[in-house]
Short mmCIF file of C-alpha atoms and ligand atoms in Angstrom, two decimals:
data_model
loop_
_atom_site.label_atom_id
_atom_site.label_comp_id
_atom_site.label_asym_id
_atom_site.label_seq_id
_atom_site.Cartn_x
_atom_site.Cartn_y
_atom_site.Cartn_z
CA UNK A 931 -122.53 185.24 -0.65
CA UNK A 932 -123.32 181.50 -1.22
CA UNK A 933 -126.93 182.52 -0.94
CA UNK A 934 -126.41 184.61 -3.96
CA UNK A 935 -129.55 184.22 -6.77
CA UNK A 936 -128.26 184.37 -10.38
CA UNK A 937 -129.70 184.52 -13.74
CA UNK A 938 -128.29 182.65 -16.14
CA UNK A 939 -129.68 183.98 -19.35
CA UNK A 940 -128.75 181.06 -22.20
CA UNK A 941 -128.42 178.53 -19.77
CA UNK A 942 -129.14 175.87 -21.43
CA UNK A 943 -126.77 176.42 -24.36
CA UNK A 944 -123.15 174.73 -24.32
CA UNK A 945 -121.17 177.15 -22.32
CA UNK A 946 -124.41 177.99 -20.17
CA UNK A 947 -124.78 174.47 -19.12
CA UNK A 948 -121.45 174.45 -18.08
CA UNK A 949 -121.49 177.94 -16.52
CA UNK A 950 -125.15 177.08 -14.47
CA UNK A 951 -123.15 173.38 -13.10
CA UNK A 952 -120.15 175.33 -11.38
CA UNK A 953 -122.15 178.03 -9.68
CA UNK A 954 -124.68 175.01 -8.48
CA UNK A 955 -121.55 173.82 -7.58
CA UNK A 956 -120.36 176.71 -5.67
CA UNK A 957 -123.80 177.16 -3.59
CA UNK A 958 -125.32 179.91 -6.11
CA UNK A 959 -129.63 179.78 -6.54
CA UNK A 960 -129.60 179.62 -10.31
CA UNK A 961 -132.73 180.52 -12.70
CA UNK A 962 -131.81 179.54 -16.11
CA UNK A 963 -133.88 181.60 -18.75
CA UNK A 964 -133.56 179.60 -22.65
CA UNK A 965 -135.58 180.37 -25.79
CA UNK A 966 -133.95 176.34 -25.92
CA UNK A 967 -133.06 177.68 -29.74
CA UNK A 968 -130.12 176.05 -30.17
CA UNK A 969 -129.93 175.42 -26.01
CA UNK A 970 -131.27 171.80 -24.83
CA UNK A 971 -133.74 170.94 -22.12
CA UNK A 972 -131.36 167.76 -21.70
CA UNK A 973 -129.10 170.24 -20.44
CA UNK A 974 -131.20 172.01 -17.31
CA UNK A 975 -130.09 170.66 -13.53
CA UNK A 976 -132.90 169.74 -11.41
CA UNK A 977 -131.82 172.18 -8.86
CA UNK A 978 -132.25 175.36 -11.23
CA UNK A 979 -136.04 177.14 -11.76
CA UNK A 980 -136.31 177.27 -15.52
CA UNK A 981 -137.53 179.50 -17.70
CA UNK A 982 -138.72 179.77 -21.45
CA UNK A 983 -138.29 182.74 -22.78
CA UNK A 984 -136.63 184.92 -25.57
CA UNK A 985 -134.26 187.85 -25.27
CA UNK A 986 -136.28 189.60 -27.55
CA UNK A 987 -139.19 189.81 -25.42
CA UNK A 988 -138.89 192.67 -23.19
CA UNK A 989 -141.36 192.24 -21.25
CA UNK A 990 -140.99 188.72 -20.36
CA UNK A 991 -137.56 190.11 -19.25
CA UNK A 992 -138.85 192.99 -17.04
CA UNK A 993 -141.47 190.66 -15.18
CA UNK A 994 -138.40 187.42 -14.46
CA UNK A 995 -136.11 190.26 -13.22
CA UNK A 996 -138.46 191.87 -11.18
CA UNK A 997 -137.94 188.49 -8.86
CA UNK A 998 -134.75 190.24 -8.22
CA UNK A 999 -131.17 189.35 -8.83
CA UNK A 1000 -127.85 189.66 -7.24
CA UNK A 1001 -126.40 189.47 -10.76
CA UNK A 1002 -127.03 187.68 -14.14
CA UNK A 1003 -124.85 185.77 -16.47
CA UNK A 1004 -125.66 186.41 -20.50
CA UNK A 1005 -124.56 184.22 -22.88
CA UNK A 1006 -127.77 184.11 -25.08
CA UNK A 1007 -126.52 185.10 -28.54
CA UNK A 1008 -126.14 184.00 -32.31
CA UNK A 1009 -122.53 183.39 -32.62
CA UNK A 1010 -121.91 181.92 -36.51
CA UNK A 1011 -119.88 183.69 -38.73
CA UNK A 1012 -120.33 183.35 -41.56
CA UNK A 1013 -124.35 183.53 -41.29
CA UNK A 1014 -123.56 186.86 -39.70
CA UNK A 1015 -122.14 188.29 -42.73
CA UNK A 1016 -125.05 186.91 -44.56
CA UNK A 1017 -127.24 188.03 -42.47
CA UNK A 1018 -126.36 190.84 -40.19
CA UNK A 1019 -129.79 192.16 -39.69
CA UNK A 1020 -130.34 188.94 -37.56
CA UNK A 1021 -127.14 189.31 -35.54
CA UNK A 1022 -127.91 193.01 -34.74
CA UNK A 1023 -131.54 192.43 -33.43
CA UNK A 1024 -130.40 189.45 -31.52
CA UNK A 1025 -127.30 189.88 -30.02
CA UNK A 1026 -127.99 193.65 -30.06
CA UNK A 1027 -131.49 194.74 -28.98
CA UNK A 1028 -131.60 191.71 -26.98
CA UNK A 1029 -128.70 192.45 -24.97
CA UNK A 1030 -129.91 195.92 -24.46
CA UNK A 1031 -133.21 194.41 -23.50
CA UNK A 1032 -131.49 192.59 -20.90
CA UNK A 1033 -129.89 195.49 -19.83
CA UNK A 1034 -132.79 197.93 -19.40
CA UNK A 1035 -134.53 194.83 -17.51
CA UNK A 1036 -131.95 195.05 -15.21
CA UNK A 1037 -131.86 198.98 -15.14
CA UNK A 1038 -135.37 199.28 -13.88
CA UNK A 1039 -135.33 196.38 -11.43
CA UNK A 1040 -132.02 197.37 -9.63
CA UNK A 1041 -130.37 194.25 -10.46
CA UNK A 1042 -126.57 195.48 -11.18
CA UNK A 1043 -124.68 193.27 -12.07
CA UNK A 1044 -124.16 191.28 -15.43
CA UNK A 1045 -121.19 189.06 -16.51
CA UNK A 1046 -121.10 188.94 -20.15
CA UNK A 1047 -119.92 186.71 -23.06
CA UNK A 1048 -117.98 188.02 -25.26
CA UNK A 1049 -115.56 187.07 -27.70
CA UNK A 1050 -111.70 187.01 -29.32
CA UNK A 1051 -113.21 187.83 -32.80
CA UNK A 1052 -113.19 191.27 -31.07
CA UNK A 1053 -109.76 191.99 -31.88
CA UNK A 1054 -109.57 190.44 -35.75
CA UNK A 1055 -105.93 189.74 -36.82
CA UNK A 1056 -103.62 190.48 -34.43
CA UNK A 1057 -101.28 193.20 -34.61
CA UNK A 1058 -98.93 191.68 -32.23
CA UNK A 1059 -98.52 188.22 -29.98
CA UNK A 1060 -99.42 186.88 -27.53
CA UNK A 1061 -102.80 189.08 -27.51
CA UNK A 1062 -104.02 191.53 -24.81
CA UNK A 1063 -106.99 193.46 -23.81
CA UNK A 1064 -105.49 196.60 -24.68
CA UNK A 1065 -104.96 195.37 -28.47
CA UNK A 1066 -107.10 197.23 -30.99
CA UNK A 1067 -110.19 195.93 -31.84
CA UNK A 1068 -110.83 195.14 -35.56
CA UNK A 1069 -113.17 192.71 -35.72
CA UNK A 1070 -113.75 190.88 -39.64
CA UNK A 1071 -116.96 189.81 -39.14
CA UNK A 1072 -120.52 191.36 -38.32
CA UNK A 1073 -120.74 188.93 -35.46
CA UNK A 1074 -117.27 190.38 -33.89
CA UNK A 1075 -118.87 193.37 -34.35
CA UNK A 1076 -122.19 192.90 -31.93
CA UNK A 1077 -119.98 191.68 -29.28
CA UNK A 1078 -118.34 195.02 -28.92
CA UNK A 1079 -121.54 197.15 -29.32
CA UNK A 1080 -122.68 195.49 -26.49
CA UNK A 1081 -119.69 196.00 -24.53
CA UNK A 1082 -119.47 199.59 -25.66
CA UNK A 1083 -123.52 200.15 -23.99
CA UNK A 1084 -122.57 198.10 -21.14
CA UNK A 1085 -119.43 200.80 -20.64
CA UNK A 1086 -121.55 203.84 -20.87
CA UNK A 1087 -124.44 202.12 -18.42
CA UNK A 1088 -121.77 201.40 -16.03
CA UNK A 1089 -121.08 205.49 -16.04
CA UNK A 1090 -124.31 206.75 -15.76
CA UNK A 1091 -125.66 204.10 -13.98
CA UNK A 1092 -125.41 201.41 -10.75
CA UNK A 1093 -124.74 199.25 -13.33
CA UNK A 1094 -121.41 196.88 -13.51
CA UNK A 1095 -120.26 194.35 -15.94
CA UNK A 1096 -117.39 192.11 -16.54
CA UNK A 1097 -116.92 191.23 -20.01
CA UNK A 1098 -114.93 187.98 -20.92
CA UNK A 1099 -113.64 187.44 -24.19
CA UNK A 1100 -113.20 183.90 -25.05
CA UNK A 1101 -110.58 181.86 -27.36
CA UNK A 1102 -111.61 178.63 -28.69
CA UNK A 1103 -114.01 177.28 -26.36
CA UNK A 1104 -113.87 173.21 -26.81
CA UNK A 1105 -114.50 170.30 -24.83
CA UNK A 1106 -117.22 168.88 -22.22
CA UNK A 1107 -117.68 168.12 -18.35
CA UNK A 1108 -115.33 165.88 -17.57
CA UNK A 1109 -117.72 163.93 -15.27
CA UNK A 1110 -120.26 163.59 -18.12
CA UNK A 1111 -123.03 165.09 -16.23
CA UNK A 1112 -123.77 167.54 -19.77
CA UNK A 1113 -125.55 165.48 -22.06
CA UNK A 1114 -126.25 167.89 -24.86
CA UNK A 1115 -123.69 167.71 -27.58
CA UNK A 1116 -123.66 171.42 -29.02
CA UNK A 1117 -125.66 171.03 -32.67
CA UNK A 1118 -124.59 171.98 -36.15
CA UNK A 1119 -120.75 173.57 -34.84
CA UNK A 1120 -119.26 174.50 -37.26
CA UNK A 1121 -115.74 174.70 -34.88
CA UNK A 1122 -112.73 172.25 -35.63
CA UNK A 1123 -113.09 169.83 -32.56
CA UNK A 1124 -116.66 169.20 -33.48
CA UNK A 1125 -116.03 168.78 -37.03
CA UNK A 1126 -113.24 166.66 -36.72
CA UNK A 1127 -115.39 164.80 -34.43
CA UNK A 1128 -118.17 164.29 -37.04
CA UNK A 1129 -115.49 162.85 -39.32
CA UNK A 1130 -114.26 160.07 -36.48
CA UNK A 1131 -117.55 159.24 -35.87
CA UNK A 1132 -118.84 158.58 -39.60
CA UNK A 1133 -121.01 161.54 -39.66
CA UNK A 1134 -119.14 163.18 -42.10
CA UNK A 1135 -116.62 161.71 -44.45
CA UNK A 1136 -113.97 163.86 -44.58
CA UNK A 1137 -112.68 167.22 -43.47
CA UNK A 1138 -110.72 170.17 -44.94
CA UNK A 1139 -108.01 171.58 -43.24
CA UNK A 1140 -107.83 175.35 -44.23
CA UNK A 1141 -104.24 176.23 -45.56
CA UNK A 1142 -100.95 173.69 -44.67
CA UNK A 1143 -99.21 177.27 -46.09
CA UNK A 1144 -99.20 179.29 -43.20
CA UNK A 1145 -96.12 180.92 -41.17
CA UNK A 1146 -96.50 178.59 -38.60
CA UNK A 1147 -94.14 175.04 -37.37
CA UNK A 1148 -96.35 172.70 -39.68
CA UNK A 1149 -97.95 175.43 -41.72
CA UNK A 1150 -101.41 175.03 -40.48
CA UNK A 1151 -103.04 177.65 -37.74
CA UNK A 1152 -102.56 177.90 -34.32
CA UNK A 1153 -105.50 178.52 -32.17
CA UNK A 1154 -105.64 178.94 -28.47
CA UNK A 1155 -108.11 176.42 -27.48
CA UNK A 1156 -109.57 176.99 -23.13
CA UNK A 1157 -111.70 173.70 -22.19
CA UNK A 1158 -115.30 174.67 -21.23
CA UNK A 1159 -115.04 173.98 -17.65
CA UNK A 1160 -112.32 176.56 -17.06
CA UNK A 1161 -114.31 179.10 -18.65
CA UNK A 1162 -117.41 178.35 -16.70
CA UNK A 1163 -115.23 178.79 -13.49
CA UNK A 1164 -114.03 182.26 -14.90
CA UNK A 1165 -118.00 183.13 -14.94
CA UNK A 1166 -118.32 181.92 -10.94
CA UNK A 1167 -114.86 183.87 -10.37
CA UNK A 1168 -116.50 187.00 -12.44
CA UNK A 1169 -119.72 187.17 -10.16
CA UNK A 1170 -117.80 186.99 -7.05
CA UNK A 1171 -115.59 189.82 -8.08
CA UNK A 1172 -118.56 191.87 -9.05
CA UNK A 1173 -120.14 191.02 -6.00
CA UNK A 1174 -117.41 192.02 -4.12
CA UNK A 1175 -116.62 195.20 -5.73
CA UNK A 1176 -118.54 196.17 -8.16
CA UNK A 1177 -116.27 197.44 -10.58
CA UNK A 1178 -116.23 196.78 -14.69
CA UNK A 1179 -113.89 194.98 -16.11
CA UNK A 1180 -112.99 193.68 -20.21
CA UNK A 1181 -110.81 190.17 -19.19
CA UNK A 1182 -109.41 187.75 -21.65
CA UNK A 1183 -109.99 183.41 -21.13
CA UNK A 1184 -106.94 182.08 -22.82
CA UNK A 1185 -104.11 179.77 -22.03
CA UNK A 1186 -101.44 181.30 -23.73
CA UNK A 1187 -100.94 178.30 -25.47
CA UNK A 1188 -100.96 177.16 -29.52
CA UNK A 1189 -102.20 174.58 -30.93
CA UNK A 1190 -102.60 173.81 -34.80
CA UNK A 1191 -105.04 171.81 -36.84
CA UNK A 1192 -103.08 169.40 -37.27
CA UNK A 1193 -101.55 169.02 -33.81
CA UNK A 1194 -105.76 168.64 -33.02
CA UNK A 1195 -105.76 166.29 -35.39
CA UNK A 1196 -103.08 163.88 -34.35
CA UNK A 1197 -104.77 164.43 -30.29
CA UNK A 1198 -108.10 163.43 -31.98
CA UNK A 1199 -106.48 160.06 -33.23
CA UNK A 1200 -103.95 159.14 -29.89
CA UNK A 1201 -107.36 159.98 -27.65
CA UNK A 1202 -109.88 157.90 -29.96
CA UNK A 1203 -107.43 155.42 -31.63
CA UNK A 1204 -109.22 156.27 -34.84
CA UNK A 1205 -107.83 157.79 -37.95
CA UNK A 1206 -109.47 161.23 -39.17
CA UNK A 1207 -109.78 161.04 -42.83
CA UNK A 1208 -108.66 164.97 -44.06
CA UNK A 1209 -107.39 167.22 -46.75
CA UNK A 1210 -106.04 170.08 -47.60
CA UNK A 1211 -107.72 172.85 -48.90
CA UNK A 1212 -107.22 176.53 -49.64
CA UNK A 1213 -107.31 178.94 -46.47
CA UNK A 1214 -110.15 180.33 -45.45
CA UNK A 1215 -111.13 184.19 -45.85
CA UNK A 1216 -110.18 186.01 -42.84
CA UNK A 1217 -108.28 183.55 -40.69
CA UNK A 1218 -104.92 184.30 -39.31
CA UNK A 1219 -102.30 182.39 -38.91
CA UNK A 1220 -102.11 182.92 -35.11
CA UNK A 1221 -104.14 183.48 -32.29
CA UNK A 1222 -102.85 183.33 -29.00
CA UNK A 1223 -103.46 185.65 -25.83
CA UNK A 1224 -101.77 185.78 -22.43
CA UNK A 1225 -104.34 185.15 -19.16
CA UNK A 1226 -102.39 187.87 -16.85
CA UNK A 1227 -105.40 190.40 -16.74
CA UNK A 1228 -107.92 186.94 -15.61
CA UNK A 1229 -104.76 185.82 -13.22
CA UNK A 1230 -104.89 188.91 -11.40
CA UNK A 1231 -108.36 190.02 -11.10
CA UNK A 1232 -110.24 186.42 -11.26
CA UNK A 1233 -107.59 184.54 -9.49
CA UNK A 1234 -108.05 182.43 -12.67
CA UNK A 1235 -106.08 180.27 -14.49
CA UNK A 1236 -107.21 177.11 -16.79
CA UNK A 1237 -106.40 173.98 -15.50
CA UNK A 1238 -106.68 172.16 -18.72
CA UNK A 1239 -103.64 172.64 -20.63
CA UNK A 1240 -103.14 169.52 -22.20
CA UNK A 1241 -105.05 168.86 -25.37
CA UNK A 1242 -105.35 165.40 -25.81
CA UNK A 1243 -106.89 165.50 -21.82
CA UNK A 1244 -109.39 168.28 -23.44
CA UNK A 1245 -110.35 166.02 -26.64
CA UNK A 1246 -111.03 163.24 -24.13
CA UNK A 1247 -114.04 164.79 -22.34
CA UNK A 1248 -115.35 165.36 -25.81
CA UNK A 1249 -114.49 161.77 -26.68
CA UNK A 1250 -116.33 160.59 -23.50
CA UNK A 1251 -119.41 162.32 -24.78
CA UNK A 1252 -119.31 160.53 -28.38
CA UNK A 1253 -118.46 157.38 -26.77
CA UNK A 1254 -121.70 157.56 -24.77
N1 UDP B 430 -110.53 174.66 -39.35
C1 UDP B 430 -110.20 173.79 -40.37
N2 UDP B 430 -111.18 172.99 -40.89
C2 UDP B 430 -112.49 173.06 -40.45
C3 UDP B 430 -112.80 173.96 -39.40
C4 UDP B 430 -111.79 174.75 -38.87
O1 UDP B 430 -109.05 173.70 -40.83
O2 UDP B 430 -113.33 172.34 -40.98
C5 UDP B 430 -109.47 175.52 -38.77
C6 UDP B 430 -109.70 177.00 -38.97
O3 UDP B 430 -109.15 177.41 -40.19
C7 UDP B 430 -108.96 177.59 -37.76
C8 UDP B 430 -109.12 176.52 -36.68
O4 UDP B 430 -109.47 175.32 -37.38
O5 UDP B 430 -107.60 177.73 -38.05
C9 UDP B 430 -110.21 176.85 -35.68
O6 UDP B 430 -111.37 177.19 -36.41
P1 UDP B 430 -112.79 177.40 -35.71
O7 UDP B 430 -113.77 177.69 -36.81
O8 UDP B 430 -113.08 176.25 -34.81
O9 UDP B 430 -112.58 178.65 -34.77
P2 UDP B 430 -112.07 180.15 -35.09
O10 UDP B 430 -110.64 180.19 -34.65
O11 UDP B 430 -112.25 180.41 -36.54
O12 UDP B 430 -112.93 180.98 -34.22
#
């Protein structure tokens, strides 16, 4: 098992990074495959094969997977927003016919197994708390959208074909290695941490937070925020399983946990000693107040739980990084 090769297909993107350092960890042969869009080479380990390489080119893909795989990790997708409601034709060709193009790669080299990134925008406002896979999925934005698409193919390849996936739908992915060893801060986020960072570190002036009039203890919105490193060891717990059994699976990475802007906010300032200079401003379109899932499904089919529950200890490893 330890002997295991995997293809990590946007490996050197922020969760990628993170993903490709805990299976080098755990013994796995990586190959990391980047178009290095938005991924950095500051962020490829000496001990992976690298390639360049788009998911858009389909051939490229058929001739790296005809090295043959035991599985392959895809996280290479556009994953803004707000540009994919302005631009949706983007979002479906990339996150779409690339993933199939990944897909069909594997298909005709007999590599079978594929751990995929997905994402909580899946399931747009929630019906009911704490969240679950089984909740209906309505995403709000073209972007939510792809995700499930690809799921969706991935579900009928796994039933005509020797073809398994596990899908895992992330919260609010935030913070760094702990140990420093990722050097590539993540460019242009648009998330809270990062922006709230920016202001702290005179980058950006100020910050809006988006409504202080929501149903929540200090009226700004709760978001369930899982530290990268805990999501990268979901991905090592995900191949094993699929290695092991080769069954499909859709799997939450939450902590069950809540925490607001503003409850960010004041972590930002204990962690950094710095004050964040912010306002209020109206909410923004399609946020909901809460967002919060339970990790059962993860607990008992990963073995997984996050180990980072306290948020000022998550803020710090993305403190360390500023600080260098
Ligand atoms: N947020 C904010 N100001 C910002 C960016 C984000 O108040 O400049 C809030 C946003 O309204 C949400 C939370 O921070 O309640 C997390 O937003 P983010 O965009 O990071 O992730 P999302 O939950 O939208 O995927």
């Amino acid at each position: 098992m330890s002997l295991a090769k995997i293809l990590v297909i946007g490996g050197a993107g922020y969760i990628g990074s993170h993903v490709t350092k805990a299976l080098l960890a755990e013994g796995f042969a990586v190959t990391v495959y980047d178009n290095l869009s938005t991924g950095q080479s500051c962020n490829l380990f000496d001990k992976t094969a690298f390639i360049a390489g788009d998911i858009l080119d389909a051939a490229k893909l058929n001739e790296v997977m005809a090295q043959g795989f035991d599985a392959v990790v895809h996280l290479a997708a556009k994953k803004a927003v707000g540009e994919s409601m302005e631009n949706p034709q983007l979002y479906a060709r990339n996150n779409i016919n690339g993933s199939i193009n990944i897909f069909n790669a594997m298909i005709d080299n007999n590599v079978k197994n594929v751990v995929f990134s997905s994402t909580a925008a899946a399931y747009g406002t929630p019906q009911y708390l704490p969240l679950d896979e089984k909740h209906p999925l309505n995403p709000l934005s073209f972007y939510g959208f792809t995700k499930i698409e690809i799921e969706r193919v991935m579900d009928w390849y796994s039933r005509i074909k020797d073809f398994h996936y596990i899908a895992l739908r992330y919260f609010n992915a935030v913070g760094y290695a702990a140990d420093g060893t990722i050097r590539g801060k993540e460019k242009n986020s648009q998330n809270l941490l990062p922006i709230v960072m920016d202001v702290i570190c005179g980058r950006r002036e100020k910050m809006q937070i988006f409504g202080n009039d929501y149903d929540t203890p200090d009226g700004t919105c709760l978001r369930d925020y899982v530290h990268v490193e805990d999501l990268a060891r979901a991905h090592v717990a995900a191949i094993k399983k699929l290695l092991k059994d080769s069954q499909s699976y859709i799997i939450n990475l939450s902590t069950g946990k809540g925490t607001s802007v503003l409850e960010m906010i004041d972590a930002v300032e204990r962690v950094t000693g710095r004050k964040v200079n912010y306002e209020f401003a109206p909410r923004r379109a399609g946020d909901p107040a809460v967002i919060v899932a339970g990790n059962e499904l993860a607990q008992k089919l990963l073995g997984w739980t996050p180990q980072y529950t306290d948020i000022d200890k998550i803020v710090k490893t993305t403190w360390n990084l500023e600080e260098k």
